Amino acid sequence: MVEYRSFRLLASLPRALGAGLRPHVGHAAASMIQEVQRTVPAYGQPLKGVFGKVLVKSVEYAVQHCVDSMGEPDLSHEHWADFYRGRGRIEFTEGRNLDALQDSATVGARVAWRAMHPGVVAAGVDPAVISVAAEAIFAYVDELCATAIEGYQQAQAEAEGAVPVRRRRLLELIVQGPEGAATSIAGLAGGAGWPLPETAAMVALERGPDAADFPADLLGDGVLADLDGPEPHLLTRDPDADLAPLEAKLDGWRAAVSPTVPLADAPAALRTARRALLLSGPDVPGPIIWCRDHLATLWLLAEDFLAAELARQSLDPFASLSEKQRDRLSETLLAWLETRGGAPEIAQRLGVHPQTVRNRLRQLEELFGDRLKDADDRLGMQLALRAQRLMRAHRPDGERER
C-alpha cells in the first residue's frame, strides 16, 4: 500500500480545522478553476461537455478530500488514488502534456492555500498548526500530481502498441470532418504522437490492375495513411518532400495531390484529389497528378449537376438540333468564343474550309441572336462548352465517375 506524506500531515491536524474549512470548499474550488483556466492555456477552453465535467469534478474532489482528511487518520485514500490515476489517463487521451498537468497543480496549490487561509486564521488555530496545514496542502498537491502522472505514463505505455490504430482513426476523423470534432482530433493526435499541423494536403490513390503493393515503407512519420480502404488516401504536411521518394516506385499506382489547405478543409481537399484521378491525357504525364496544375479543369468538373444546368440555360438553342449538328456547332462556337477571330482563323483551328465556318457562324447567329453580343451570356456559353469538352475527354464512358 502506498504511503502518502500529505495524508499523515493532514491526519495530524485538529479535526475541528477540517470542520471549520468545509464551508470554504466551494469557494476554493471555484477560485482554483478560474485561475487554472486563466493561466494554463491547455485548460482555457469553455467548461462544456466532458472537458468541463472532468475539470470541475477533479478540482472539487481534490479540495473536498483534502479537507475531509484533516484529523482523520483512518480515512481510506484508495478511491482518491484511483480517481487521479484515471485523471492522468484522461490527460494523455486528450492530448495534453505533463507540463500542463504540473502547471495546473502548482497554480491550484497556491490558490487553494490563499482561499483556505482566512478560514484557518478565523478558526483561531495555533501558528504551529497553520504551518503544518500549509505544508500538508502543498505536499497533498504534489502527491496528487504524482499520482496523476503515474496514470498518464501508464496510458502512454499502453498506447505505444496502439499508435497505428490511433493514427488510422485520426485520419478517418480528419477526412470526415464532423462538426465539433476538434477536441477529439487533438486528443487522438496527442495519443498518436502526431503534432497537429495548421495546413496539409490530401493524396488520393488509385491502384492499377497489375500494381504491386503500395511502397508504404517510403512514407515519413508525418504522413497519415489509409491503404486498406476502398479509396486509399494519404495526408501529408509537405507533399513535395513526402512524395518525392515515391514517384519512381509507384509501379501501377496513380496519385492525385490536393492543394495545401487548412486542416479543417481536408474533406474538400480529398474530394478534389479524387476528382483529379479522373484526369488523363498528355497534359497529366506521370503517375502523380498535382491539382495545383489543373485548378481550372477541376473547378469545371467539380459538379456535374451545375455543369448540366449551365449547359441547359446557356446552350438551350441547341436542344432542337441533332447530336451531329450540336457537335459541329458547339466546336465552332467554342472556337469563336475563345479566339473571337474571323472565319479563316477558326477554320485553320478546326481543320475545315473557311466557307464551312461562315455557314456555321450564320447558323449560330440565327440560333442565339443578340445573346452572342452579351458578355455574361458569352461567358456562360464558354464555360458550359469547356465543361462538356473536359467531361468527354476525361470521362469518355462514364465508368470512373465517383
Tab-separated table of C-alpha atoms in Angstrom:
chain	number	residue	atom	x	y	z
A	1	MET	CA	0.000	0.000	0.000
A	2	VAL	CA	1.361	3.442	-0.967
A	3	GLU	CA	2.252	5.737	1.931
A	4	TYR	CA	1.397	9.402	1.400
A	5	ARG	CA	3.236	12.009	3.433
A	6	SER	CA	0.466	14.537	2.812
A	7	PHE	CA	-2.190	12.338	4.428
A	8	ARG	CA	-0.015	11.783	7.518
A	9	LEU	CA	0.312	15.550	7.885
A	10	LEU	CA	-3.400	16.141	7.280
A	11	ALA	CA	-4.338	13.435	9.796
A	12	SER	CA	-2.166	15.162	12.439
A	13	LEU	CA	-4.251	18.358	12.208
A	14	PRO	CA	-7.174	19.026	14.552
A	15	ARG	CA	-10.436	17.535	13.295
A	16	ALA	CA	-12.115	20.839	14.132
A	17	LEU	CA	-9.962	22.546	11.497
A	18	GLY	CA	-11.474	20.358	8.769
A	19	ALA	CA	-14.969	21.134	10.054
A	20	GLY	CA	-14.191	24.850	10.015
A	21	LEU	CA	-12.874	24.755	6.458
A	22	ARG	CA	-15.751	22.796	4.882
A	23	PRO	CA	-17.820	25.955	4.240
A	24	HIS	CA	-14.882	27.273	2.158
A	25	VAL	CA	-14.581	24.223	-0.135
A	26	GLY	CA	-16.853	25.536	-2.893
A	27	HIS	CA	-15.164	28.948	-2.991
A	28	ALA	CA	-11.685	27.397	-3.034
A	29	ALA	CA	-12.578	25.022	-5.875
A	30	ALA	CA	-14.157	27.788	-7.964
A	31	SER	CA	-11.124	30.048	-7.432
A	32	MET	CA	-8.760	27.249	-8.447
A	33	ILE	CA	-10.701	26.501	-11.654
A	34	GLN	CA	-10.829	30.163	-12.586
A	35	GLU	CA	-7.095	30.676	-12.076
A	36	VAL	CA	-6.090	27.457	-13.852
A	37	GLN	CA	-8.188	28.431	-16.867
A	38	ARG	CA	-6.695	31.904	-16.861
A	39	THR	CA	-3.040	30.902	-16.586
A	40	VAL	CA	-2.717	27.432	-18.163
A	41	PRO	CA	-3.544	27.634	-21.908
A	42	ALA	CA	-4.323	23.907	-22.212
A	43	TYR	CA	-7.292	24.405	-19.862
A	44	GLY	CA	-8.500	27.698	-21.290
A	45	GLN	CA	-11.451	26.319	-23.251
A	46	PRO	CA	-15.091	26.746	-22.077
A	47	LEU	CA	-16.299	24.449	-19.285
A	48	LYS	CA	-18.567	22.430	-21.562
A	49	GLY	CA	-19.130	18.747	-22.237
A	50	VAL	CA	-16.804	16.073	-20.903
A	51	PHE	CA	-13.903	18.504	-20.538
A	52	GLY	CA	-15.877	20.790	-18.207
A	53	LYS	CA	-17.290	17.947	-16.125
A	54	VAL	CA	-13.887	16.305	-15.654
A	55	LEU	CA	-12.095	19.524	-14.714
A	56	VAL	CA	-14.752	20.668	-12.226
A	57	LYS	CA	-15.087	17.224	-10.628
A	58	SER	CA	-11.313	16.820	-10.352
A	59	VAL	CA	-10.820	20.144	-8.572
A	60	GLU	CA	-13.846	19.827	-6.293
A	61	TYR	CA	-12.885	16.293	-5.263
A	62	ALA	CA	-9.299	17.378	-4.570
A	63	VAL	CA	-10.373	20.154	-2.226
A	64	GLN	CA	-13.091	18.092	-0.525
A	65	HIS	CA	-10.840	15.084	0.115
A	66	CYS	CA	-8.074	17.302	1.452
A	67	VAL	CA	-10.429	18.872	3.998
A	68	ASP	CA	-12.043	15.526	4.867
A	69	SER	CA	-8.585	14.070	5.625
A	70	MET	CA	-7.840	16.637	8.357
A	71	GLY	CA	-7.779	14.886	11.723
A	72	GLU	CA	-8.871	11.559	10.144
A	73	PRO	CA	-6.021	9.006	10.322
A	74	ASP	CA	-8.300	6.072	9.375
A	75	LEU	CA	-9.773	7.618	6.207
A	76	SER	CA	-9.229	5.457	3.100
A	77	HIS	CA	-7.462	7.053	0.139
A	78	GLU	CA	-7.715	4.195	-2.362
A	79	HIS	CA	-10.582	5.749	-4.324
A	80	TRP	CA	-8.730	9.061	-4.347
A	81	ALA	CA	-5.626	7.397	-5.856
A	82	ASP	CA	-7.664	5.504	-8.461
A	83	PHE	CA	-9.526	8.658	-9.390
A	84	TYR	CA	-6.377	10.723	-10.039
A	85	ARG	CA	-4.617	7.920	-11.889
A	86	GLY	CA	-7.689	7.900	-14.113
A	87	ARG	CA	-7.453	11.677	-14.364
A	88	GLY	CA	-3.889	11.304	-15.633
A	89	ARG	CA	-5.047	8.805	-18.247
A	90	ILE	CA	-7.631	11.309	-19.455
A	91	GLU	CA	-4.914	13.946	-19.778
A	92	PHE	CA	-2.949	11.651	-22.074
A	93	THR	CA	-6.016	10.655	-24.106
A	94	GLU	CA	-6.987	14.309	-24.602
A	95	GLY	CA	-3.524	15.123	-25.904
A	96	ARG	CA	-2.333	17.422	-23.120
A	97	ASN	CA	1.222	17.088	-21.889
A	98	LEU	CA	2.728	16.699	-18.425
A	99	ASP	CA	3.747	20.355	-18.294
A	100	ALA	CA	0.082	21.407	-18.402
A	101	LEU	CA	-0.764	18.902	-15.663
A	102	GLN	CA	2.064	20.078	-13.377
A	103	ASP	CA	1.396	23.757	-14.060
A	104	SER	CA	-2.261	23.336	-13.135
A	105	ALA	CA	-1.263	21.571	-9.892
A	106	THR	CA	1.153	24.347	-8.932
A	107	VAL	CA	-1.436	27.032	-9.636
A	108	GLY	CA	-4.060	25.038	-7.753
A	109	ALA	CA	-1.917	24.684	-4.637
A	110	ARG	CA	-1.262	28.404	-4.466
A	111	VAL	CA	-4.887	29.370	-4.975
A	112	ALA	CA	-6.161	26.683	-2.569
A	113	TRP	CA	-3.990	27.946	0.259
A	114	ARG	CA	-4.949	31.554	-0.458
A	115	ALA	CA	-8.638	30.629	-0.389
A	116	MET	CA	-8.358	28.482	2.757
A	117	HIS	CA	-6.060	30.725	4.785
A	118	PRO	CA	-8.762	33.130	6.039
A	119	GLY	CA	-10.747	30.170	7.382
A	120	VAL	CA	-7.677	28.837	9.133
A	121	VAL	CA	-6.974	32.190	10.774
A	122	ALA	CA	-10.644	32.727	11.693
A	123	ALA	CA	-10.672	29.375	13.470
A	124	GLY	CA	-8.045	30.694	15.905
A	125	VAL	CA	-5.630	27.914	15.029
A	126	ASP	CA	-2.185	27.908	16.632
A	127	PRO	CA	0.566	29.266	14.291
A	128	ALA	CA	2.384	25.928	14.506
A	129	VAL	CA	-0.749	24.168	13.259
A	130	ILE	CA	-1.083	26.704	10.438
A	131	SER	CA	2.480	25.882	9.384
A	132	VAL	CA	1.692	22.139	9.315
A	133	ALA	CA	-1.550	22.828	7.394
A	134	ALA	CA	0.339	24.789	4.725
A	135	GLU	CA	2.959	22.050	4.452
A	136	ALA	CA	0.236	19.414	4.222
A	137	ILE	CA	-1.664	21.219	1.446
A	138	PHE	CA	1.426	21.665	-0.709
A	139	ALA	CA	2.504	18.059	-0.120
A	140	TYR	CA	-1.043	16.952	-0.949
A	141	VAL	CA	-0.993	18.740	-4.312
A	142	ASP	CA	2.477	17.355	-5.127
A	143	GLU	CA	1.326	13.796	-4.437
A	144	LEU	CA	-1.930	14.281	-6.282
A	145	CYS	CA	0.088	15.442	-9.281
A	146	ALA	CA	2.469	12.481	-8.986
A	147	THR	CA	-0.495	10.087	-8.875
A	148	ALA	CA	-1.994	11.648	-11.999
A	149	ILE	CA	1.369	11.445	-13.762
A	150	GLU	CA	1.520	7.746	-12.877
A	151	GLY	CA	-1.801	7.230	-14.684
A	152	TYR	CA	-0.617	9.394	-17.585
A	153	GLN	CA	2.526	7.318	-18.026
A	154	GLN	CA	0.590	4.046	-17.793
A	155	ALA	CA	-1.732	5.217	-20.570
A	156	GLN	CA	1.235	6.384	-22.599
A	157	ALA	CA	2.930	2.986	-22.314
A	158	GLU	CA	-0.252	1.142	-23.260
A	159	ALA	CA	-0.799	3.421	-26.239
A	160	GLU	CA	2.573	2.680	-27.815
A	161	GLY	CA	1.186	-0.504	-29.322
A	162	ALA	CA	-1.988	1.294	-30.363
A	163	VAL	CA	-0.322	4.159	-32.239
A	164	PRO	CA	-1.107	2.761	-35.727
A	165	VAL	CA	-4.761	2.352	-34.742
A	166	ARG	CA	-4.848	5.883	-33.355
A	167	ARG	CA	-3.252	7.300	-36.497
A	168	ARG	CA	-5.775	5.494	-38.686
A	169	ARG	CA	-8.679	6.761	-36.564
A	170	LEU	CA	-7.162	10.254	-36.575
A	171	LEU	CA	-7.027	10.309	-40.378
A	172	GLU	CA	-10.588	8.999	-40.544
A	173	LEU	CA	-11.815	11.767	-38.249
A	174	ILE	CA	-9.947	14.480	-40.164
A	175	VAL	CA	-11.314	13.485	-43.570
A	176	GLN	CA	-14.846	13.029	-42.256
A	177	GLY	CA	-14.702	16.492	-40.704
A	178	PRO	CA	-17.675	16.088	-38.316
A	179	GLU	CA	-18.794	19.221	-36.523
A	180	GLY	CA	-17.271	19.595	-33.072
A	181	ALA	CA	-14.505	17.056	-33.714
A	182	ALA	CA	-11.624	19.436	-32.973
A	183	THR	CA	-11.162	18.236	-29.388
A	184	SER	CA	-11.267	14.563	-30.396
A	185	ILE	CA	-8.813	15.210	-33.220
A	186	ALA	CA	-6.433	16.976	-30.831
A	187	GLY	CA	-6.698	14.137	-28.319
A	188	LEU	CA	-6.050	11.429	-30.898
A	189	ALA	CA	-3.147	13.394	-32.354
A	190	GLY	CA	-1.565	13.639	-28.913
A	191	GLY	CA	-2.069	9.933	-28.270
A	192	ALA	CA	-0.574	9.088	-31.668
A	193	GLY	CA	2.430	11.352	-31.164
A	194	TRP	CA	1.448	13.343	-34.260
A	195	PRO	CA	1.635	17.154	-33.835
A	196	LEU	CA	-1.361	18.768	-35.500
A	197	PRO	CA	-0.309	20.920	-38.477
A	198	GLU	CA	-2.072	24.121	-39.465
A	199	THR	CA	-2.139	23.031	-43.116
A	200	ALA	CA	-1.908	19.759	-45.031
A	201	ALA	CA	-2.514	18.208	-48.431
A	202	MET	CA	-4.611	15.150	-49.205
A	203	VAL	CA	-3.417	12.491	-51.658
A	204	ALA	CA	-5.977	10.239	-53.359
A	205	LEU	CA	-4.557	6.911	-54.556
A	206	GLU	CA	-5.706	4.574	-57.298
A	207	ARG	CA	-4.325	1.062	-57.737
A	208	GLY	CA	-3.932	-0.307	-61.255
A	209	PRO	CA	-4.941	-3.889	-62.075
A	210	ASP	CA	-1.365	-5.227	-62.006
A	211	ALA	CA	0.074	-2.885	-59.382
A	212	ALA	CA	2.422	-4.127	-56.672
A	213	ASP	CA	1.805	-3.301	-53.021
A	214	PHE	CA	1.995	0.394	-52.237
A	215	PRO	CA	5.549	1.344	-51.070
A	216	ALA	CA	4.381	2.413	-47.610
A	217	ASP	CA	7.892	1.979	-46.186
A	218	LEU	CA	8.895	5.141	-48.083
A	219	LEU	CA	6.376	7.294	-46.222
A	220	GLY	CA	7.720	9.561	-43.491
A	221	ASP	CA	6.406	9.573	-39.910
A	222	GLY	CA	4.483	12.767	-40.598
A	223	VAL	CA	2.259	11.090	-43.210
A	224	LEU	CA	-1.082	9.561	-42.177
A	225	ALA	CA	-2.199	6.733	-44.454
A	226	ASP	CA	-5.262	4.619	-45.154
A	227	LEU	CA	-4.135	1.996	-47.672
A	228	ASP	CA	-6.681	-0.708	-46.881
A	229	GLY	CA	-9.965	1.044	-47.602
A	230	PRO	CA	-11.816	1.051	-50.947
A	231	GLU	CA	-10.487	4.554	-51.699
A	232	PRO	CA	-6.928	4.673	-50.288
A	233	HIS	CA	-5.507	8.065	-49.400
A	234	LEU	CA	-2.773	9.903	-47.519
A	235	LEU	CA	-2.460	13.126	-45.527
A	236	THR	CA	0.848	14.975	-45.724
A	237	ARG	CA	2.138	18.222	-44.284
A	238	ASP	CA	4.743	18.637	-47.036
A	239	PRO	CA	3.594	16.895	-50.230
A	240	ASP	CA	6.616	17.863	-52.348
A	241	ALA	CA	9.071	16.355	-49.852
A	242	ASP	CA	6.939	13.359	-48.836
A	243	LEU	CA	6.031	12.259	-52.378
A	244	ALA	CA	9.451	12.739	-53.984
A	245	PRO	CA	10.730	9.270	-52.893
A	246	LEU	CA	7.526	7.657	-54.231
A	247	GLU	CA	7.443	8.968	-57.791
A	248	ALA	CA	9.672	6.267	-59.295
A	249	LYS	CA	8.287	3.499	-57.053
A	250	LEU	CA	4.527	3.643	-57.595
A	251	ASP	CA	4.538	0.634	-60.006
A	252	GLY	CA	0.985	0.804	-61.275
A	253	TRP	CA	-0.416	3.226	-58.715
A	254	ARG	CA	-1.663	6.736	-59.540
A	255	ALA	CA	-1.698	9.565	-57.000
A	256	ALA	CA	-3.522	12.896	-57.089
A	257	VAL	CA	-2.318	15.604	-54.701
A	258	SER	CA	-4.673	18.321	-53.492
A	259	PRO	CA	-3.553	21.894	-52.850
A	260	THR	CA	-2.220	22.516	-49.339
A	261	VAL	CA	-5.164	23.733	-47.261
A	262	PRO	CA	-6.073	24.418	-43.612
A	263	LEU	CA	-6.613	21.128	-41.796
A	264	ALA	CA	-10.332	21.858	-41.425
A	265	ASP	CA	-10.644	21.839	-45.241
A	266	ALA	CA	-9.150	18.348	-45.599
A	267	PRO	CA	-12.519	16.743	-46.555
A	268	ALA	CA	-12.949	19.117	-49.519
A	269	ALA	CA	-9.280	18.679	-50.461
A	270	LEU	CA	-9.701	14.899	-50.596
A	271	ARG	CA	-12.780	15.235	-52.802
A	272	THR	CA	-10.762	17.427	-55.159
A	273	ALA	CA	-7.891	14.937	-55.237
A	274	ARG	CA	-10.270	12.077	-56.004
A	275	ARG	CA	-11.775	14.131	-58.802
A	276	ALA	CA	-8.273	14.666	-60.184
A	277	LEU	CA	-7.816	10.900	-60.565
A	278	LEU	CA	-10.342	11.166	-63.397
A	279	LEU	CA	-7.910	13.295	-65.406
A	280	SER	CA	-5.950	11.678	-68.189
A	281	GLY	CA	-4.171	12.637	-71.374
A	282	PRO	CA	-0.933	14.330	-72.410
A	283	ASP	CA	-1.462	17.241	-70.012
A	284	VAL	CA	-1.193	14.920	-66.977
A	285	PRO	CA	2.013	12.921	-67.533
A	286	GLY	CA	3.461	10.618	-64.892
A	287	PRO	CA	1.843	8.756	-62.020
A	288	ILE	CA	1.409	11.838	-59.776
A	289	ILE	CA	-1.227	14.453	-60.615
A	290	TRP	CA	-0.776	17.801	-58.898
A	291	CYS	CA	-4.139	19.530	-58.528
A	292	ARG	CA	-2.417	22.914	-58.383
A	293	ASP	CA	-1.575	22.475	-62.086
A	294	HIS	CA	-5.197	21.760	-63.083
A	295	LEU	CA	-7.330	24.026	-60.900
A	296	ALA	CA	-9.468	25.434	-63.722
A	297	THR	CA	-10.177	21.969	-65.105
A	298	LEU	CA	-11.046	20.572	-61.673
A	299	TRP	CA	-13.322	23.520	-60.964
A	300	LEU	CA	-15.234	22.932	-64.201
A	301	LEU	CA	-15.523	19.210	-63.395
A	302	ALA	CA	-16.406	19.745	-59.752
A	303	GLU	CA	-20.176	19.415	-60.010
A	304	ASP	CA	-21.914	17.627	-62.870
A	305	PHE	CA	-25.328	18.959	-61.890
A	306	LEU	CA	-24.191	22.583	-62.143
A	307	ALA	CA	-22.409	21.941	-65.455
A	308	ALA	CA	-25.555	20.349	-66.857
A	309	GLU	CA	-27.730	23.209	-65.595
A	310	LEU	CA	-25.366	25.795	-67.055
A	311	ALA	CA	-25.443	23.972	-70.400
A	312	ARG	CA	-29.234	23.792	-70.328
A	313	GLN	CA	-29.546	27.537	-69.774
A	314	SER	CA	-26.671	28.781	-71.930
A	315	LEU	CA	-26.931	26.343	-74.843
A	316	ASP	CA	-30.703	25.864	-74.966
A	317	PRO	CA	-30.914	26.831	-78.715
A	318	PHE	CA	-29.077	23.566	-79.451
A	319	ALA	CA	-31.888	21.493	-77.909
A	320	SER	CA	-33.793	21.125	-81.194
A	321	LEU	CA	-30.737	20.010	-83.175
A	322	SER	CA	-29.448	16.516	-83.886
A	323	GLU	CA	-26.413	15.295	-81.974
A	324	LYS	CA	-24.233	15.659	-85.065
A	325	GLN	CA	-25.394	19.247	-85.620
A	326	ARG	CA	-24.838	20.098	-81.962
A	327	ASP	CA	-21.280	18.729	-82.061
A	328	ARG	CA	-20.337	20.731	-85.179
A	329	LEU	CA	-21.854	23.980	-83.989
A	330	SER	CA	-20.530	23.528	-80.441
A	331	GLU	CA	-16.905	23.250	-81.584
A	332	THR	CA	-17.348	26.254	-83.873
A	333	LEU	CA	-18.995	28.343	-81.148
A	334	LEU	CA	-16.269	27.483	-78.639
A	335	ALA	CA	-13.526	28.307	-81.149
A	336	TRP	CA	-15.160	31.659	-81.839
A	337	LEU	CA	-15.656	32.431	-78.123
A	338	GLU	CA	-12.033	31.561	-77.342
A	339	THR	CA	-10.460	33.426	-80.266
A	340	ARG	CA	-13.103	35.969	-81.385
A	341	GLY	CA	-11.338	35.525	-84.740
A	342	GLY	CA	-12.625	35.513	-88.282
A	343	ALA	CA	-13.597	32.554	-90.449
A	344	PRO	CA	-10.064	31.843	-91.780
A	345	GLU	CA	-8.542	31.686	-88.278
A	346	ILE	CA	-11.339	29.497	-86.897
A	347	ALA	CA	-11.214	27.271	-89.999
A	348	GLN	CA	-7.492	26.700	-89.529
A	349	ARG	CA	-8.040	25.816	-85.878
A	350	LEU	CA	-10.849	23.362	-86.691
A	351	GLY	CA	-9.291	21.952	-89.869
A	352	VAL	CA	-12.257	22.841	-92.105
A	353	HIS	CA	-12.871	25.206	-95.023
A	354	PRO	CA	-13.464	28.918	-94.168
A	355	GLN	CA	-16.792	28.833	-96.019
A	356	THR	CA	-17.905	25.997	-93.751
A	357	VAL	CA	-17.113	28.210	-90.761
A	358	ARG	CA	-19.051	31.140	-92.282
A	359	ASN	CA	-22.095	28.924	-92.740
A	360	ARG	CA	-21.878	27.704	-89.168
A	361	LEU	CA	-21.439	31.235	-87.794
A	362	ARG	CA	-24.595	32.311	-89.639
A	363	GLN	CA	-26.441	29.379	-88.092
A	364	LEU	CA	-25.186	30.398	-84.649
A	365	GLU	CA	-26.372	33.975	-85.192
A	366	GLU	CA	-29.805	32.676	-86.130
A	367	LEU	CA	-29.935	30.408	-83.077
A	368	PHE	CA	-28.536	32.765	-80.415
A	369	GLY	CA	-29.209	36.226	-81.871
A	370	ASP	CA	-28.244	39.123	-79.584
A	371	ARG	CA	-27.077	36.728	-76.877
A	372	LEU	CA	-23.783	36.494	-78.776
A	373	LYS	CA	-23.273	40.204	-78.040
A	374	ASP	CA	-23.873	39.914	-74.281
A	375	ALA	CA	-20.693	39.358	-72.235
A	376	ASP	CA	-22.439	37.374	-69.474
A	377	ASP	CA	-24.149	35.107	-71.986
A	378	ARG	CA	-20.889	34.517	-73.839
A	379	LEU	CA	-19.137	33.593	-70.560
A	380	GLY	CA	-21.872	31.092	-69.694
A	381	MET	CA	-21.664	29.519	-73.153
A	382	GLN	CA	-17.882	29.258	-72.986
A	383	LEU	CA	-17.872	27.665	-69.517
A	384	ALA	CA	-20.599	25.204	-70.491
A	385	LEU	CA	-18.812	24.194	-73.704
A	386	ARG	CA	-15.447	23.819	-71.975
A	387	ALA	CA	-17.018	21.693	-69.223
A	388	GLN	CA	-18.622	19.441	-71.832
A	389	ARG	CA	-15.331	19.066	-73.672
A	390	LEU	CA	-13.478	18.228	-70.452
A	391	MET	CA	-16.041	15.641	-69.433
A	392	ARG	CA	-15.807	13.968	-72.832
A	393	ALA	CA	-12.008	13.967	-72.632
A	394	HIS	CA	-11.682	12.661	-69.082
A	395	ARG	CA	-14.802	10.509	-68.697
A	396	PRO	CA	-15.434	9.081	-72.147
A	397	ASP	CA	-17.517	6.153	-70.908
A	398	GLY	CA	-18.654	7.444	-67.509
A	399	GLU	CA	-17.354	4.298	-65.798
A	400	ARG	CA	-14.992	6.163	-63.490
A	401	GLU	CA	-17.455	8.749	-62.260
A	402	ARG	CA	-17.434	8.949	-58.478
